Amino acid sequence: MIPVDRKSRSRASPVFPALSSHFSYFSHFSQLSHLTLLALLLATAAPPAPAAPPLPLAGELRGALKIAGDTTLPWQVTLVPLPPPAAGGGSGGYAVTATLRNDRSTGEDTLEVIVTGTLDASLRSGAWRVASARVDLGAWWPVIRAQSGLGATLADWSAQGSATLAGEGVWQDGRPQGRVTLRVENARFFNLADAIEIDGVTLDVTCEDLQAFALPPGQRLAAARITAAGAEAKDAVIEFGMTADRTVRVTRAEVAALGGSVRVAPFAVDLASAQPRVSLSAEVGQVSLADLARLVPEALRDAQGRLGGNVGLTWSASEGVRVTTGGLRVERETPAMLRMAAQPGFFTGNLPARFELLRFLGKSFSVDNPAWATLRSVEMGDLALQVESLDVTLMPDGPDGVRTAEVAIRAYPANRQAVKVITFRINVAGPLARVLGFGLDSRVSMKAAAAD
């Protein structure tokens, strides 16, 4: 039972079925004269006479809604009798105003919901409209986080911005029907612990089933910019719907990242499950090697070209997004080039600079290794390589729980007289979810395979 302020007042006490499921209240009866009581008794005792019209109900009801521990929201409902209809008698019904606001004793205005409407004499049918509804996401984020059931997952996240609610409809036999739209515009969410920031967030959700709260396809969530660990993604869009059994069906999910795009195939996730989990398949196209090179400065100084392919992912409430398997390849339509970061000895560590041919009379005779100078220039980043093929293989967790991305490269220097082809591999160790989440782990190892 929601507590009610004892200052509540009413001039009558009929039952209020339309609101009885949400609160209960006590009211004081005004004193009636003996003449009024006698008239009422006579009216109800005379069988031929029509039933007496209901007594007018007017006044205010007040209380406090408790949510998320000690958080309370004061509410108030005001009823005003309407004039009877011009034709015929009887009651004209009631005008109703319901208000929910935050405690403003501190002067802060962070939440307000005002719903107006009318009810007929039975108090079970009428019309309603959301006159005003706004919540400050920053002020109420701890409560939203706790009420969502994702408190642990969102523990390091904060929010800025506001959300509004609009809608209208009717009451039919005590049940609301109509349309409600929730909008979030230009909000910001950030995680300082992981250096993740999501800006320009907009959400547009419309519900036309106020009994089951199902959402038709076409609901939209978007973000203008996402930054993490120095990388940036733009124009993220998710379109979805939700069934009455809390199954969310995503029909579109895409984002522009690393100079290219990532598109996720349609999928569904059961939010009613105790441990919701979903497998995803993403198509990666036109990803810029130059942008990737900036994420692995230990391995590459510069690069040009484009990558494309497919990536498998999983999502769960406990683990978030994780990369499983997949692969990317250089797109042959765009010439690819790379210049290594300085790695002294990467190619030449086990390669002699000169070949000793023979010893004669205590003297040795040797000749220069024609490939050594070229490979030295490549490993020091002085000479760029033209890429013939570049394959990125994504691997799932190993026994130690560490993911690995292996980059196999086949390339050649501009001058192919001394060295025709160089093949080598770059192993990226660390959480691969951060690799595709625009935050490559800093642990990068490289090894040479062969040089012809």
Short mmCIF file of C-alpha atoms in Angstrom, two decimals:
data_model
loop_
_atom_site.label_atom_id
_atom_site.label_comp_id
_atom_site.label_asym_id
_atom_site.label_seq_id
_atom_site.Cartn_x
_atom_site.Cartn_y
_atom_site.Cartn_z
CA MET A 1 0.00 0.00 0.00
CA ILE A 2 1.37 3.42 -0.93
CA PRO A 3 1.21 5.87 2.00
CA VAL A 4 -1.03 8.88 1.65
CA ASP A 5 -0.70 12.32 3.17
CA ARG A 6 -3.33 12.86 5.85
CA LYS A 7 -4.01 16.29 4.37
CA SER A 8 -5.89 14.57 1.54
CA ARG A 9 -9.39 15.92 1.27
CA SER A 10 -12.63 14.85 -0.39
CA ARG A 11 -16.26 15.85 -0.25
CA ALA A 12 -17.54 12.31 -0.87
CA SER A 13 -16.34 8.72 -0.76
CA PRO A 14 -17.40 6.59 -3.73
CA VAL A 15 -15.05 3.82 -4.81
CA PHE A 16 -12.49 4.77 -7.50
CA PRO A 17 -11.99 1.53 -9.50
CA ALA A 18 -9.87 3.09 -12.25
CA LEU A 19 -7.11 3.88 -9.79
CA SER A 20 -7.70 1.24 -7.12
CA SER A 21 -5.07 -1.09 -8.57
CA HIS A 22 -2.41 1.58 -8.07
CA PHE A 23 -3.14 3.05 -4.65
CA SER A 24 -5.60 3.08 -1.78
CA TYR A 25 -6.62 5.97 0.36
CA PHE A 26 -8.70 7.19 3.30
CA SER A 27 -10.83 10.29 3.18
CA HIS A 28 -12.94 12.24 5.65
CA PHE A 29 -16.67 12.56 5.08
CA SER A 30 -18.26 15.98 5.26
CA GLN A 31 -21.22 16.25 7.61
CA LEU A 32 -24.66 16.01 6.02
CA SER A 33 -27.76 17.64 7.43
CA HIS A 34 -30.63 15.53 8.73
CA LEU A 35 -32.74 16.81 5.86
CA THR A 36 -30.24 15.55 3.28
CA LEU A 37 -30.10 12.14 4.96
CA LEU A 38 -33.88 11.91 5.00
CA ALA A 39 -34.07 12.84 1.31
CA LEU A 40 -31.55 10.14 0.45
CA LEU A 41 -33.48 7.50 2.42
CA LEU A 42 -36.74 8.43 0.74
CA ALA A 43 -35.16 8.42 -2.71
CA THR A 44 -33.63 4.97 -2.30
CA ALA A 45 -36.73 3.50 -0.65
CA ALA A 46 -39.15 4.45 -3.43
CA PRO A 47 -39.15 1.59 -6.00
CA PRO A 48 -40.77 3.46 -8.92
CA ALA A 49 -38.31 6.36 -8.76
CA PRO A 50 -35.10 6.27 -10.84
CA ALA A 51 -31.81 5.55 -9.09
CA ALA A 52 -30.22 8.55 -7.47
CA PRO A 53 -27.20 9.96 -9.32
CA PRO A 54 -23.83 9.30 -7.69
CA LEU A 55 -22.53 11.89 -5.30
CA PRO A 56 -19.95 14.21 -6.87
CA LEU A 57 -16.35 13.32 -6.07
CA ALA A 58 -13.82 16.12 -5.79
CA GLY A 59 -10.53 16.58 -4.05
CA GLU A 60 -6.89 15.57 -3.97
CA LEU A 61 -5.06 12.38 -3.15
CA ARG A 62 -1.40 12.43 -2.22
CA GLY A 63 1.25 9.86 -1.49
CA ALA A 64 4.79 8.74 -2.12
CA LEU A 65 6.04 5.98 -4.41
CA LYS A 66 9.08 4.14 -3.04
CA ILE A 67 11.62 2.78 -5.53
CA ALA A 68 15.24 1.62 -5.43
CA GLY A 69 15.84 1.54 -1.70
CA ASP A 70 15.15 4.85 0.02
CA THR A 71 14.25 6.78 -3.14
CA THR A 72 10.71 8.18 -3.04
CA LEU A 73 8.63 10.05 -5.59
CA PRO A 74 5.75 12.22 -4.33
CA TRP A 75 2.54 11.85 -6.33
CA GLN A 76 -0.79 13.66 -6.41
CA VAL A 77 -4.15 12.96 -8.08
CA THR A 78 -6.74 15.74 -8.42
CA LEU A 79 -10.40 15.16 -9.40
CA VAL A 80 -12.81 17.90 -10.47
CA PRO A 81 -16.49 17.19 -11.36
CA LEU A 82 -17.48 18.11 -14.90
CA PRO A 83 -20.79 19.80 -15.77
CA PRO A 84 -23.58 17.35 -16.62
CA PRO A 85 -24.37 16.85 -20.31
CA ALA A 86 -26.74 19.37 -21.89
CA ALA A 87 -29.24 16.67 -22.85
CA GLY A 88 -30.44 14.45 -20.05
CA GLY A 89 -29.34 14.36 -16.47
CA GLY A 90 -26.74 12.47 -14.57
CA SER A 91 -23.13 13.18 -13.84
CA GLY A 92 -20.82 14.75 -16.38
CA GLY A 93 -17.89 12.70 -15.18
CA TYR A 94 -14.60 14.00 -13.84
CA ALA A 95 -11.47 15.78 -14.94
CA VAL A 96 -8.39 14.03 -13.57
CA THR A 97 -4.82 15.25 -13.21
CA ALA A 98 -2.11 12.88 -11.96
CA THR A 99 1.34 14.24 -11.12
CA LEU A 100 4.59 12.46 -10.21
CA ARG A 101 7.60 14.60 -9.28
CA ASN A 102 10.92 14.25 -7.56
CA ASP A 103 11.36 15.67 -4.08
CA ARG A 104 12.23 19.30 -4.79
CA SER A 105 13.24 20.27 -1.28
CA THR A 106 16.80 20.72 -2.60
CA GLY A 107 15.58 22.91 -5.45
CA GLU A 108 16.48 20.40 -8.18
CA ASP A 109 13.95 19.67 -10.93
CA THR A 110 14.99 16.25 -12.28
CA LEU A 111 11.75 14.31 -12.85
CA GLU A 112 8.19 15.28 -13.67
CA VAL A 113 5.27 13.33 -15.11
CA ILE A 114 1.84 14.96 -15.59
CA VAL A 115 -1.07 12.97 -17.00
CA THR A 116 -4.45 14.60 -17.60
CA GLY A 117 -7.73 13.04 -18.62
CA THR A 118 -11.43 12.53 -18.07
CA LEU A 119 -13.44 9.71 -16.51
CA ASP A 120 -17.14 8.98 -16.77
CA ALA A 121 -19.39 8.62 -13.75
CA SER A 122 -18.41 4.97 -13.30
CA LEU A 123 -14.75 5.99 -13.05
CA ARG A 124 -13.85 3.09 -15.37
CA SER A 125 -13.88 4.67 -18.84
CA GLY A 126 -12.58 7.89 -20.30
CA ALA A 127 -9.59 9.45 -22.03
CA TRP A 128 -6.03 10.27 -20.97
CA ARG A 129 -3.04 12.23 -22.27
CA VAL A 130 0.55 12.67 -21.13
CA ALA A 131 0.70 16.44 -20.74
CA SER A 132 4.36 16.48 -19.71
CA ALA A 133 6.97 13.87 -18.83
CA ARG A 134 10.72 14.39 -18.47
CA VAL A 135 13.54 12.75 -16.52
CA ASP A 136 17.15 13.85 -16.08
CA LEU A 137 19.20 10.76 -17.01
CA GLY A 138 22.26 11.88 -15.07
CA ALA A 139 20.38 12.42 -11.82
CA TRP A 140 18.34 9.21 -12.10
CA TRP A 141 20.95 6.95 -13.72
CA PRO A 142 21.74 5.05 -10.47
CA VAL A 143 18.03 4.28 -10.06
CA ILE A 144 17.61 3.33 -13.74
CA ARG A 145 20.68 1.11 -13.51
CA ALA A 146 19.37 -0.66 -10.40
CA GLN A 147 15.82 -1.08 -11.77
CA SER A 148 17.13 -2.52 -15.06
CA GLY A 149 18.66 -5.54 -13.35
CA LEU A 150 22.03 -4.75 -14.98
CA GLY A 151 23.57 -2.99 -12.00
CA ALA A 152 26.78 -5.04 -12.11
CA THR A 153 27.17 -4.75 -15.89
CA LEU A 154 26.60 -0.98 -15.87
CA ALA A 155 28.46 -0.30 -12.63
CA ASP A 156 31.20 1.78 -14.29
CA TRP A 157 28.86 3.65 -16.63
CA SER A 158 27.43 7.15 -16.20
CA ALA A 159 24.92 9.14 -18.24
CA GLN A 160 24.02 12.68 -19.23
CA GLY A 161 20.95 13.97 -21.03
CA SER A 162 17.21 13.70 -20.66
CA ALA A 163 14.32 11.47 -21.69
CA THR A 164 10.76 12.53 -22.51
CA LEU A 165 7.48 10.65 -22.71
CA ALA A 166 4.44 11.49 -24.82
CA GLY A 167 1.19 9.67 -25.44
CA GLU A 168 -2.58 9.57 -25.33
CA GLY A 169 -5.41 7.10 -25.34
CA VAL A 170 -8.53 5.95 -23.54
CA TRP A 171 -9.61 3.97 -20.51
CA GLN A 172 -11.79 0.97 -21.33
CA ASP A 173 -13.26 -0.83 -18.34
CA GLY A 174 -10.40 0.33 -16.14
CA ARG A 175 -7.64 -0.63 -18.61
CA PRO A 176 -5.47 1.87 -20.50
CA GLN A 177 -5.31 1.74 -24.28
CA GLY A 178 -3.45 4.03 -26.63
CA ARG A 179 0.03 5.00 -27.73
CA VAL A 180 3.10 6.02 -25.72
CA THR A 181 6.43 7.23 -27.16
CA LEU A 182 9.72 7.38 -25.25
CA ARG A 183 12.42 9.66 -26.68
CA VAL A 184 16.02 10.24 -25.70
CA GLU A 185 17.85 12.93 -27.66
CA ASN A 186 21.55 13.82 -27.72
CA ALA A 187 22.41 11.87 -24.58
CA ARG A 188 25.90 10.81 -23.54
CA PHE A 189 27.03 7.60 -21.86
CA PHE A 190 30.61 7.07 -20.69
CA ASN A 191 32.78 4.55 -18.88
CA LEU A 192 35.85 6.21 -17.40
CA ALA A 193 37.35 2.92 -16.22
CA ASP A 194 37.55 1.52 -19.77
CA ALA A 195 37.90 4.90 -21.54
CA ILE A 196 34.71 4.40 -23.57
CA GLU A 197 32.44 7.27 -24.57
CA ILE A 198 29.18 7.19 -26.54
CA ASP A 199 27.92 10.60 -27.71
CA GLY A 200 24.83 11.81 -29.51
CA VAL A 201 22.64 8.93 -28.35
CA THR A 202 19.03 8.99 -29.54
CA LEU A 203 16.28 6.50 -28.73
CA ASP A 204 12.80 6.48 -30.24
CA VAL A 205 10.47 3.78 -28.90
CA THR A 206 6.69 3.69 -29.42
CA CYS A 207 4.41 1.23 -27.62
CA GLU A 208 0.86 0.64 -28.83
CA ASP A 209 0.19 -2.41 -26.64
CA LEU A 210 -0.13 -1.04 -23.11
CA GLN A 211 -1.20 -4.40 -21.70
CA ALA A 212 1.69 -6.62 -22.84
CA PHE A 213 4.11 -3.75 -23.63
CA ALA A 214 5.13 -5.38 -26.92
CA LEU A 215 7.02 -3.17 -29.38
CA PRO A 216 6.47 -3.40 -33.15
CA PRO A 217 9.52 -3.60 -35.45
CA GLY A 218 11.14 -0.29 -36.33
CA GLN A 219 12.13 0.98 -32.89
CA ARG A 220 15.40 2.87 -33.25
CA LEU A 221 18.54 3.39 -31.17
CA ALA A 222 21.41 5.43 -32.62
CA ALA A 223 24.71 7.00 -31.57
CA ALA A 224 26.59 9.71 -33.44
CA ARG A 225 30.05 8.81 -32.12
CA ILE A 226 31.71 6.04 -30.12
CA THR A 227 35.30 6.32 -28.90
CA ALA A 228 37.37 3.69 -27.11
CA ALA A 229 41.12 3.36 -26.58
CA GLY A 230 41.91 5.94 -29.23
CA ALA A 231 39.68 4.49 -31.96
CA GLU A 232 36.42 6.01 -33.18
CA ALA A 233 33.19 4.71 -34.68
CA LYS A 234 30.36 6.81 -36.09
CA ASP A 235 26.71 6.62 -37.07
CA ALA A 236 25.76 3.48 -35.12
CA VAL A 237 22.15 2.39 -35.74
CA ILE A 238 20.08 -0.43 -34.23
CA GLU A 239 16.47 -1.11 -35.27
CA PHE A 240 14.45 -3.60 -33.29
CA GLY A 241 11.12 -4.79 -31.94
CA MET A 242 10.04 -6.77 -28.88
CA THR A 243 7.36 -9.44 -28.48
CA ALA A 244 5.11 -9.84 -25.46
CA ASP A 245 7.35 -12.62 -24.11
CA ARG A 246 10.32 -10.18 -24.01
CA THR A 247 12.11 -11.49 -27.09
CA VAL A 248 13.97 -8.65 -28.78
CA ARG A 249 14.36 -9.05 -32.54
CA VAL A 250 17.05 -6.86 -34.09
CA THR A 251 16.48 -6.31 -37.80
CA ARG A 252 19.31 -3.83 -38.41
CA ALA A 253 22.60 -3.14 -36.64
CA GLU A 254 25.45 -1.29 -38.29
CA VAL A 255 28.23 1.17 -37.56
CA ALA A 256 30.91 3.03 -39.50
CA ALA A 257 34.32 2.23 -38.01
CA LEU A 258 37.99 2.34 -38.97
CA GLY A 259 37.14 3.95 -42.28
CA GLY A 260 34.77 1.12 -43.24
CA SER A 261 31.55 -0.44 -42.02
CA VAL A 262 30.36 -3.28 -39.79
CA ARG A 263 26.90 -4.80 -40.36
CA VAL A 264 25.42 -7.43 -38.05
CA ALA A 265 23.00 -10.00 -39.46
CA PRO A 266 19.47 -9.99 -37.92
CA PHE A 267 19.24 -11.81 -34.60
CA ALA A 268 16.98 -12.34 -31.59
CA VAL A 269 17.68 -12.40 -27.85
CA ASP A 270 15.39 -13.60 -25.05
CA LEU A 271 15.51 -10.99 -22.29
CA ALA A 272 13.21 -13.09 -20.12
CA SER A 273 15.96 -15.68 -19.79
CA ALA A 274 17.94 -15.73 -16.56
CA GLN A 275 21.15 -15.70 -18.63
CA PRO A 276 20.38 -14.06 -22.00
CA ARG A 277 22.95 -14.93 -24.66
CA VAL A 278 23.10 -14.58 -28.44
CA SER A 279 25.50 -15.47 -31.25
CA LEU A 280 26.11 -12.81 -33.90
CA SER A 281 27.58 -12.71 -37.38
CA ALA A 282 29.07 -9.44 -38.62
CA GLU A 283 30.10 -8.45 -42.12
CA VAL A 284 33.12 -6.14 -42.20
CA GLY A 285 33.75 -4.05 -45.30
CA GLN A 286 36.28 -1.45 -46.50
CA VAL A 287 38.12 -1.23 -43.16
CA SER A 288 41.12 1.07 -43.53
CA LEU A 289 44.57 -0.43 -43.00
CA ALA A 290 45.79 3.08 -42.15
CA ASP A 291 43.34 3.28 -39.24
CA LEU A 292 44.30 -0.20 -38.07
CA ALA A 293 48.00 0.70 -38.23
CA ARG A 294 47.41 3.53 -35.77
CA LEU A 295 46.08 0.98 -33.27
CA VAL A 296 49.21 -1.19 -33.45
CA PRO A 297 52.11 1.30 -33.49
CA GLU A 298 54.40 -1.43 -32.12
CA ALA A 299 54.00 -3.34 -35.39
CA LEU A 300 53.19 -0.85 -38.15
CA ARG A 301 54.31 2.69 -38.82
CA ASP A 302 52.03 3.25 -41.79
CA ALA A 303 49.69 1.32 -44.07
CA GLN A 304 47.30 1.79 -46.98
CA GLY A 305 44.54 -0.39 -48.36
CA ARG A 306 41.23 -1.90 -47.30
CA LEU A 307 40.13 -5.03 -45.43
CA GLY A 308 36.88 -6.99 -45.57
CA GLY A 309 35.46 -10.26 -44.29
CA ASN A 310 33.25 -11.82 -41.63
CA VAL A 311 33.50 -11.98 -37.85
CA GLY A 312 31.61 -14.14 -35.36
CA LEU A 313 30.65 -12.67 -31.98
CA THR A 314 28.68 -13.58 -28.88
CA TRP A 315 26.83 -11.32 -26.45
CA SER A 316 25.69 -12.01 -22.90
CA ALA A 317 24.63 -9.79 -20.03
CA SER A 318 27.53 -11.03 -17.92
CA GLU A 319 30.33 -10.93 -20.52
CA GLY A 320 29.20 -8.27 -22.99
CA VAL A 321 30.39 -8.58 -26.60
CA ARG A 322 33.10 -11.16 -27.33
CA VAL A 323 34.70 -12.09 -30.63
CA THR A 324 34.80 -15.81 -31.46
CA THR A 325 36.07 -16.65 -34.95
CA GLY A 326 36.30 -15.11 -38.39
CA GLY A 327 38.69 -13.65 -40.89
CA LEU A 328 39.56 -10.51 -42.82
CA ARG A 329 41.39 -10.16 -46.13
CA VAL A 330 42.86 -7.29 -48.05
CA GLU A 331 40.51 -6.16 -50.79
CA ARG A 332 42.33 -6.51 -54.08
CA GLU A 333 40.48 -3.62 -55.72
CA THR A 334 42.50 -1.21 -53.56
CA PRO A 335 46.33 -1.35 -53.69
CA ALA A 336 47.76 -2.13 -50.26
CA MET A 337 51.03 -0.94 -48.75
CA LEU A 338 52.58 -1.14 -45.31
CA ARG A 339 55.62 0.21 -43.57
CA MET A 340 56.83 -1.59 -40.46
CA ALA A 341 57.66 0.06 -37.17
CA ALA A 342 61.35 -0.20 -36.38
CA GLN A 343 62.09 -3.82 -35.41
CA PRO A 344 65.89 -4.26 -35.49
CA GLY A 345 66.75 -7.86 -36.27
CA PHE A 346 63.21 -8.86 -37.21
CA PHE A 347 64.43 -10.16 -40.59
CA THR A 348 68.20 -9.84 -40.24
CA GLY A 349 68.67 -11.24 -36.74
CA ASN A 350 69.56 -14.70 -38.06
CA LEU A 351 70.78 -13.56 -41.46
CA PRO A 352 74.47 -12.82 -42.14
CA ALA A 353 75.36 -9.55 -43.77
CA ARG A 354 78.10 -11.31 -45.74
CA PHE A 355 78.59 -14.88 -46.99
CA GLU A 356 82.00 -16.43 -46.29
CA LEU A 357 83.05 -18.39 -49.36
CA LEU A 358 86.42 -19.98 -48.45
CA ARG A 359 89.65 -19.63 -46.50
CA PHE A 360 93.00 -19.63 -48.25
CA LEU A 361 96.36 -19.15 -46.59
CA GLY A 362 94.71 -17.95 -43.40
CA LYS A 363 92.56 -15.43 -45.15
CA SER A 364 88.80 -15.55 -45.66
CA PHE A 365 87.00 -14.49 -48.76
CA SER A 366 83.37 -13.26 -48.48
CA VAL A 367 80.75 -11.41 -50.48
CA ASP A 368 77.89 -9.15 -49.46
CA ASN A 369 74.49 -10.76 -48.86
CA PRO A 370 72.39 -8.95 -51.51
CA ALA A 371 69.18 -9.36 -49.47
CA TRP A 372 70.54 -8.09 -46.16
CA ALA A 373 70.45 -4.36 -46.92
CA THR A 374 66.93 -4.59 -48.34
CA LEU A 375 65.59 -6.56 -45.38
CA ARG A 376 67.32 -4.19 -42.97
CA SER A 377 65.57 -1.24 -44.59
CA VAL A 378 62.23 -3.06 -44.36
CA GLU A 379 62.57 -3.99 -40.67
CA MET A 380 63.61 -0.45 -39.75
CA GLY A 381 60.63 1.06 -41.57
CA ASP A 382 62.76 2.83 -44.16
CA LEU A 383 61.39 0.79 -47.07
CA ALA A 384 57.68 0.21 -47.68
CA LEU A 385 56.24 -3.11 -48.82
CA GLN A 386 53.61 -3.60 -51.49
CA VAL A 387 51.09 -6.09 -50.10
CA GLU A 388 50.26 -9.08 -52.26
CA SER A 389 48.04 -10.74 -49.65
CA LEU A 390 47.07 -9.99 -46.06
CA ASP A 391 44.89 -12.37 -44.03
CA VAL A 392 43.68 -11.80 -40.48
CA THR A 393 42.55 -14.98 -38.70
CA LEU A 394 40.51 -14.52 -35.52
CA MET A 395 40.81 -17.35 -33.02
CA PRO A 396 38.56 -18.22 -30.07
CA ASP A 397 39.76 -18.44 -26.48
CA GLY A 398 42.60 -20.83 -25.84
CA PRO A 399 43.02 -22.89 -22.69
CA ASP A 400 44.46 -19.89 -20.87
CA GLY A 401 41.55 -17.68 -21.88
CA VAL A 402 43.69 -15.41 -24.08
CA ARG A 403 42.51 -14.63 -27.58
CA THR A 404 44.83 -14.29 -30.55
CA ALA A 405 44.59 -12.60 -33.92
CA GLU A 406 47.13 -13.80 -36.44
CA VAL A 407 47.99 -11.55 -39.39
CA ALA A 408 49.71 -13.34 -42.29
CA ILE A 409 51.33 -11.00 -44.82
CA ARG A 410 52.89 -11.71 -48.21
CA ALA A 411 54.53 -8.63 -49.69
CA TYR A 412 57.43 -7.41 -51.78
CA PRO A 413 59.66 -4.32 -51.82
CA ALA A 414 59.51 -1.81 -54.65
CA ASN A 415 62.90 -3.01 -55.88
CA ARG A 416 62.59 -6.78 -56.28
CA GLN A 417 66.11 -7.45 -57.54
CA ALA A 418 67.54 -8.67 -54.23
CA VAL A 419 64.32 -9.80 -52.48
CA LYS A 420 61.35 -10.94 -54.52
CA VAL A 421 58.83 -11.89 -51.80
CA ILE A 422 58.66 -11.51 -48.01
CA THR A 423 56.21 -13.50 -45.92
CA PHE A 424 55.76 -12.86 -42.20
CA ARG A 425 53.18 -12.98 -39.42
CA ILE A 426 52.03 -10.61 -36.72
CA ASN A 427 50.48 -12.16 -33.62
CA VAL A 428 48.23 -9.90 -31.55
CA ALA A 429 47.64 -11.29 -28.07
CA GLY A 430 45.04 -9.96 -25.65
CA PRO A 431 41.25 -9.66 -25.37
CA LEU A 432 40.13 -9.72 -28.98
CA ALA A 433 36.80 -8.19 -28.03
CA ARG A 434 38.77 -4.99 -27.49
CA VAL A 435 40.52 -5.44 -30.83
CA LEU A 436 37.26 -5.21 -32.76
CA GLY A 437 35.86 -2.92 -30.09
CA PHE A 438 38.37 -0.30 -31.27
CA GLY A 439 40.92 -0.96 -28.50
CA LEU A 440 43.75 -3.27 -29.57
CA ASP A 441 45.69 -4.74 -26.69
CA SER A 442 49.19 -3.29 -26.49
CA ARG A 443 50.87 -6.70 -26.41
CA VAL A 444 51.96 -7.34 -30.01
CA SER A 445 54.53 -9.91 -31.06
CA MET A 446 55.98 -10.39 -34.53
CA LYS A 447 57.91 -13.17 -36.19
CA ALA A 448 59.34 -13.61 -39.67
CA ALA A 449 58.53 -16.68 -41.70
CA ALA A 450 60.60 -16.45 -44.86
CA ALA A 451 62.20 -14.10 -47.34
CA ASP A 452 62.83 -15.19 -50.91
#
